[in-house]
XYZ file of C-alpha atoms in Angstrom:
343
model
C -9.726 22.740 -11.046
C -13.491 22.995 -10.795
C -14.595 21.786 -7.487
C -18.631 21.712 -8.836
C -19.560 18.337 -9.227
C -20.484 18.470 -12.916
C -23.753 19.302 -14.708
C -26.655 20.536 -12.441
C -24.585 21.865 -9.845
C -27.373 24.770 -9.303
C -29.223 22.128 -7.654
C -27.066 19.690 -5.808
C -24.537 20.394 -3.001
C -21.207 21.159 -4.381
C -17.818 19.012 -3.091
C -15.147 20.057 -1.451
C -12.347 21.416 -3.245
C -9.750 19.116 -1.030
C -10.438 15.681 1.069
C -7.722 14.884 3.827
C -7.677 11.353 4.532
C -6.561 9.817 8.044
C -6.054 6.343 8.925
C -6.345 6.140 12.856
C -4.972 2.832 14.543
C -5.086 3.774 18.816
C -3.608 7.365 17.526
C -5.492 8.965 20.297
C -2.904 10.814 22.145
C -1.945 12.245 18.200
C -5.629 13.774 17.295
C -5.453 16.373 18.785
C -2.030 18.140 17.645
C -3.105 16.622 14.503
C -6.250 18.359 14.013
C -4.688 21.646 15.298
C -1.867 21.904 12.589
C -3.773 20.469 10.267
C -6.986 23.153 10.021
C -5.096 26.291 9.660
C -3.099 24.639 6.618
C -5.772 23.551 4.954
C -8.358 26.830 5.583
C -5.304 28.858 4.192
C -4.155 26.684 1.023
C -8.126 25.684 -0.476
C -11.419 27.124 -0.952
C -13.281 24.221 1.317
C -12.151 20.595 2.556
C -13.351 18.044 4.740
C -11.112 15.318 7.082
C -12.002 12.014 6.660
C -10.876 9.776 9.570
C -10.888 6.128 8.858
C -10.756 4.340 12.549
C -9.375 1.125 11.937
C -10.771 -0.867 14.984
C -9.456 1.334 17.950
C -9.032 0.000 21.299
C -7.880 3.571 22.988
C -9.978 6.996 22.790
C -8.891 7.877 18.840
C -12.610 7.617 18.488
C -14.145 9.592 20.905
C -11.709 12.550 20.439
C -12.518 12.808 16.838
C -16.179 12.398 17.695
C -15.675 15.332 20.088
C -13.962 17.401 17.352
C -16.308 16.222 14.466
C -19.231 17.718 16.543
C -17.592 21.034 16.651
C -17.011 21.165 12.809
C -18.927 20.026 10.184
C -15.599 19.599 7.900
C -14.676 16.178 10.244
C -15.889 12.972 9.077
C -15.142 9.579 10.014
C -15.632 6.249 9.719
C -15.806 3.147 12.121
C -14.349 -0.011 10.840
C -15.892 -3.281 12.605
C -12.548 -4.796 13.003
C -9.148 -3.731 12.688
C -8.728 -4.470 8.203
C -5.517 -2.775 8.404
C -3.361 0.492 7.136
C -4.055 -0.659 3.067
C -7.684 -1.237 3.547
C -7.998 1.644 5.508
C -6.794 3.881 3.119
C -8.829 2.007 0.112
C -11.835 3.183 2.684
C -11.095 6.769 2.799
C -11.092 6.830 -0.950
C -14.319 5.547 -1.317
C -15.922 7.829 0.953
C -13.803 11.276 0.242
C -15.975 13.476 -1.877
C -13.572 15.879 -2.876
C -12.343 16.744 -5.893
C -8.756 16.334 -4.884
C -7.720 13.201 -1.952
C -4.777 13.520 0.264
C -3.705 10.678 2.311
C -1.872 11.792 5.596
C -1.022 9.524 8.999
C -1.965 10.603 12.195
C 0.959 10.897 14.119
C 2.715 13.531 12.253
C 5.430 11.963 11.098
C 3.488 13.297 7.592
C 4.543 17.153 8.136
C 0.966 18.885 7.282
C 2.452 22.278 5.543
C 3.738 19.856 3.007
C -0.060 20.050 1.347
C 0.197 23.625 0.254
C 2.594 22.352 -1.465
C 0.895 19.307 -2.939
C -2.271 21.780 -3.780
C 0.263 24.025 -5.736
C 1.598 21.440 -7.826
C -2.295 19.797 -8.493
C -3.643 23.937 -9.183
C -0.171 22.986 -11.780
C -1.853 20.328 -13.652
C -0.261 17.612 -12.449
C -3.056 14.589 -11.329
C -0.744 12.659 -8.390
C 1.537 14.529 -6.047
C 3.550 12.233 -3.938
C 5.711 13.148 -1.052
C 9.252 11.408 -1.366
C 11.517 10.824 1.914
C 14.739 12.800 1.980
C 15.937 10.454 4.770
C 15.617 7.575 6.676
C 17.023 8.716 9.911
C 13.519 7.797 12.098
C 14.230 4.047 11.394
C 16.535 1.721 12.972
C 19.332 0.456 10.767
C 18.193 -3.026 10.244
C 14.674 -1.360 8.898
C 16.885 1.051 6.739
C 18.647 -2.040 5.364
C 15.511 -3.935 4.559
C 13.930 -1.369 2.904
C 16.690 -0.717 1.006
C 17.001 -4.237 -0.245
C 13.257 -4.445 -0.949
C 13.420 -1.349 -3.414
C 16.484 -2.736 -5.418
C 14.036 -6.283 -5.138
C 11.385 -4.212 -6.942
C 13.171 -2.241 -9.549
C 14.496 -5.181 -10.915
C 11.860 -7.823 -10.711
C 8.666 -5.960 -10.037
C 6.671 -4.651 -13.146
C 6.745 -1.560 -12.409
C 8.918 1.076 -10.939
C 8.382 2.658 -7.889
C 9.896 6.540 -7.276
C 12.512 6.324 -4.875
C 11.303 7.487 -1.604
C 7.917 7.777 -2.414
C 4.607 6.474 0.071
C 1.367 7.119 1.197
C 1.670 10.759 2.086
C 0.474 12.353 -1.212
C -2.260 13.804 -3.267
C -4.574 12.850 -6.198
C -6.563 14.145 -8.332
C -10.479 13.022 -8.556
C -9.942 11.118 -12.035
C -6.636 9.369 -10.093
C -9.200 8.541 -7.416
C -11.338 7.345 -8.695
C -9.490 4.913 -11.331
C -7.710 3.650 -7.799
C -11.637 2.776 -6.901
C -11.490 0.329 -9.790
C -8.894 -1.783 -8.274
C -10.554 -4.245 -5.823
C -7.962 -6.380 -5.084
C -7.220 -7.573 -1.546
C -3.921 -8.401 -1.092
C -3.168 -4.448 -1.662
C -0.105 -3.086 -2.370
C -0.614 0.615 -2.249
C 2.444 2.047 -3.173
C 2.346 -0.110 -6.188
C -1.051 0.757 -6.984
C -0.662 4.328 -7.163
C 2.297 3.710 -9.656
C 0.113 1.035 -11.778
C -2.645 3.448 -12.313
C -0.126 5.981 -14.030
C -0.852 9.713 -14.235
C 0.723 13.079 -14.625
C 3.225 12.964 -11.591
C 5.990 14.982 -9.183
C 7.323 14.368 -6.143
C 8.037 16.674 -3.336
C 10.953 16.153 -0.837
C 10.121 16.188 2.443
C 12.100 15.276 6.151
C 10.086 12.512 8.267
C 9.523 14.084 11.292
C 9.372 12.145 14.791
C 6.267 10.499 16.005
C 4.463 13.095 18.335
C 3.011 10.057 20.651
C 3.284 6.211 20.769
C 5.329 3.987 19.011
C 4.837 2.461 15.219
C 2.384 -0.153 14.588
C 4.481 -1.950 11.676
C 6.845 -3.869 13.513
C 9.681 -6.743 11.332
C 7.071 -8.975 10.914
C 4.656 -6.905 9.610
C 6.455 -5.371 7.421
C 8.115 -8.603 6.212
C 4.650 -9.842 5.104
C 3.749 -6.317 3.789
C 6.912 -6.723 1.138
C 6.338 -10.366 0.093
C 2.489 -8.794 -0.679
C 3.838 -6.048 -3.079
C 6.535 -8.782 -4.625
C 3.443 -11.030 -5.200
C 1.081 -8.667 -6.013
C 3.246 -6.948 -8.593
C 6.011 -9.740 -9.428
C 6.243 -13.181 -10.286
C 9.246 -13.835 -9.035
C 8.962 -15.956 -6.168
C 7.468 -18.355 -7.886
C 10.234 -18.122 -11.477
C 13.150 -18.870 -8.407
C 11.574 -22.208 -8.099
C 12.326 -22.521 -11.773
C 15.329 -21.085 -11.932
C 16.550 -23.099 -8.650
C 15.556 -26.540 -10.313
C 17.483 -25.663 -13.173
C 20.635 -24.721 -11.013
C 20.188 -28.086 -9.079
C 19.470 -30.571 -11.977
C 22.806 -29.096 -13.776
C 24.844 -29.720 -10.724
C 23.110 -32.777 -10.097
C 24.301 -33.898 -13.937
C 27.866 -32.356 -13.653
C 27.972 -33.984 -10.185
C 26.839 -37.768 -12.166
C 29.621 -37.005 -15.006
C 32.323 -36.430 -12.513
C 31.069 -39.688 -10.616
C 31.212 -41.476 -13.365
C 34.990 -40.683 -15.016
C 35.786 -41.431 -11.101
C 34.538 -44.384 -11.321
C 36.017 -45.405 -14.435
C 39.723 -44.012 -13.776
C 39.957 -45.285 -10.121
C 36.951 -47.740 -9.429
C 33.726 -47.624 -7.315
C 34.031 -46.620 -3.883
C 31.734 -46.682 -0.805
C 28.938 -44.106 -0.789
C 28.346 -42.274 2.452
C 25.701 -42.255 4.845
C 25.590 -38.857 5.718
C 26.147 -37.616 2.064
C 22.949 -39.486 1.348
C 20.758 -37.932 4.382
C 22.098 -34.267 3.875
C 21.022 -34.764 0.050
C 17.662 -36.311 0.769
C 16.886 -33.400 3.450
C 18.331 -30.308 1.296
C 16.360 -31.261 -1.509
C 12.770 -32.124 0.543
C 13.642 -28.837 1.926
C 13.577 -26.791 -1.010
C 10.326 -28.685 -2.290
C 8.804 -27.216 0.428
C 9.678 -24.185 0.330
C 8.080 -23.463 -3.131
C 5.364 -25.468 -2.194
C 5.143 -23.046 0.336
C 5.258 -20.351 -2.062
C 2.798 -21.906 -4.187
C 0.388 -22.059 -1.505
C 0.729 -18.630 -1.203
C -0.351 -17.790 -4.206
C -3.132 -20.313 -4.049
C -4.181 -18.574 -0.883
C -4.757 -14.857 -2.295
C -6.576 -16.414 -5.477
C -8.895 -18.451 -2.755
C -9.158 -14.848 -1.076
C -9.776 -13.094 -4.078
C -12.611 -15.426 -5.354
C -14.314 -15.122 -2.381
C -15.292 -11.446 -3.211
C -15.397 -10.520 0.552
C -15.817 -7.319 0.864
C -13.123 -5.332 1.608
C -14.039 -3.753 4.887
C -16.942 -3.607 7.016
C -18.292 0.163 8.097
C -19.428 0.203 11.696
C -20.669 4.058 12.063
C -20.578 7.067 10.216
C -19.810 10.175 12.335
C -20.099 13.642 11.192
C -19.953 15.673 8.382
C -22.088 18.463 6.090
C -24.860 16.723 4.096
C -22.512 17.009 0.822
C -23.259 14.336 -1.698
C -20.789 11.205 -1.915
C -19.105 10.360 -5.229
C -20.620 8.055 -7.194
C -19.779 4.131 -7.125
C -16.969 3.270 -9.730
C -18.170 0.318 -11.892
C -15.881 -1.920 -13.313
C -15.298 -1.749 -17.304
C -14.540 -4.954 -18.793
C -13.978 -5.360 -21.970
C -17.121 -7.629 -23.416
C -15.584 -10.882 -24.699
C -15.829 -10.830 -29.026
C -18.045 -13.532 -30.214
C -16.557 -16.188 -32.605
C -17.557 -15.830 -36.471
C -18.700 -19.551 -37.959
């Protein structure tokens, strides 16, 4: 792995070999442990690096600590967001700005064990283009977030259109090309996980044990996390919106095996009295599910109103720190021109 930028390198800055990116939501009390584990690793496992912090719209001191640290070496970068944009966008951030040749994507609060990137760097020198991290255990989440993890993955596998590795998340690294075909994808209901499986790639995983959060508590509570799945089912899966299907067809053959069996009853020992409540439960189960997958529906209207919009992504308040080293190049888009239609 060349980290030169390409042709002409006698004249323009050259990358670093290895870009560390950290997405920082009120992680302040976790910088600086961070920083310190992290620096030795790197300065012993490649040539030259850079951190790239990617504040998400801090309300504590994250900032100002990795200001303070960013002042004292060159090799720490950041970047302010406006707003919070969340984790996803955050990370679709650092990517954009990282100039090196290789992009790791760590947390700040050490739950991501940093001597796990001599690793990754090993298998990348290897050949291979994405190294992912993959979770021996579960054992830092509670059992109802074990549970619904669980059942999301099996959700996935079967429905989603593409697997996922088992285990697998953001902690990992990638290769430039891997990079920057990720750069390609402006979507903005993102899925990340998925996305790094979409794009494809020469791939391994390394095992690795979670390790306790150093500071503070986790930022993705149920609810969160519940609206984090249903955007990766959506995103990558139709399948919400095929149960409405496949629910109508349930209904309208019990509704017709329910009419048959009315009707021989009828026949064999007469008509009877309907019932009230029968009627009202019927009428209300039935408006109920309509709404539901109107619901649905709307929810897929909603990210195609958000995705026509072309917003951009995220907003960069202030860039702190960092060598004068060039930054990669924007990514167009290729679409394929449209063929023209022969008289």
């Amino acid at each position: 792995m060349n980290p030169a930028t390409g042709p002409g390198t006698a004249s323009r800055p050259l990358r670093p070999e290895l870009s560390v990116v950290v997405p920082a939501f009120n992680e302040g009390e976790n910088i600086d442990a961070l920083i310190s584990n992290l620096v030795p690793v790197l300065e012993e496992c490649v040539a030259s690096f850079e951190i790239l912090f990617v504040d998400d719209g801090s309300s504590d001191d994250s900032l100002m600590r990795i200001m303070r640290f960013a002042e004292a070496d060159g090799r720490i970068r950041a970047l302010r967001f406006s707003r919070n944009f969340g984790k996803e966008i955050a990370l679709a951030a650092g990517l954009d700005h990282a100039r090196g040749e290789a992009v790791a994507l760590i947390d700040a609060d050490l739950q991501h064990p940093p001597e796990i990137l001599k690793i990754f760097v090993a298998r990348w020198r290897e050949g291979y283009e994405m190294v992912y991290g993959q979770r021996i255990d579960r054992s830092t989440d509670g059992p109802i977030r074990r549970w619904l993890t669980d059942r999301f993955y099996r959700l996935f596998r079967k429905f989603g259109e593409i697997p996922l590795p088992e285990g697998a998340g953001d902690f990992r690294l990638m290769d430039r090309k891997v990079v920057d075909a990720l750069r390609q994808l402006g979507e903005r209901a993102r899925f990340s996980k998925g996305l790094y499986a979409w794009v494809g790639f020469r791939s391994i995983g390394v095992p690795f044990e979670v390790q306790e959060r150093l500071h503070g508590t986790s930022k993705w509570g149920l609810q969160k996390l519940t609206r984090f799945a249903f955007d990766g089912l959506s995103s990558f899966s139709t399948l919400p919106l095929k149960l409405a299907t496949y629910l109508g067809i349930g209904i309208s053959i019990f509704a017709m095996t329910y009419a048959v069996s009315i009707a021989l009853r009828t026949l064999i020992w007469g008509s009877d009295v309907p019932g009230f409540p029968t009627l009202v439960v019927s009428v209300m189960f039935f408006s109920g599910i309509q709404l539901v997958f109107l619901g649905i529906i709307g929810e897929y209207i909603g990210r195609i109103f958000a995705e026509v919009k072309r917003r951009p992504l995220y907003i960069v308040a202030e860039e702190i720190g960092g060598d004068p080293i060039e930054k990669p190049e924007a990514v167009p888009l290729r679409v394929k021109p449209r063929a023209r239609a022969h008289p």
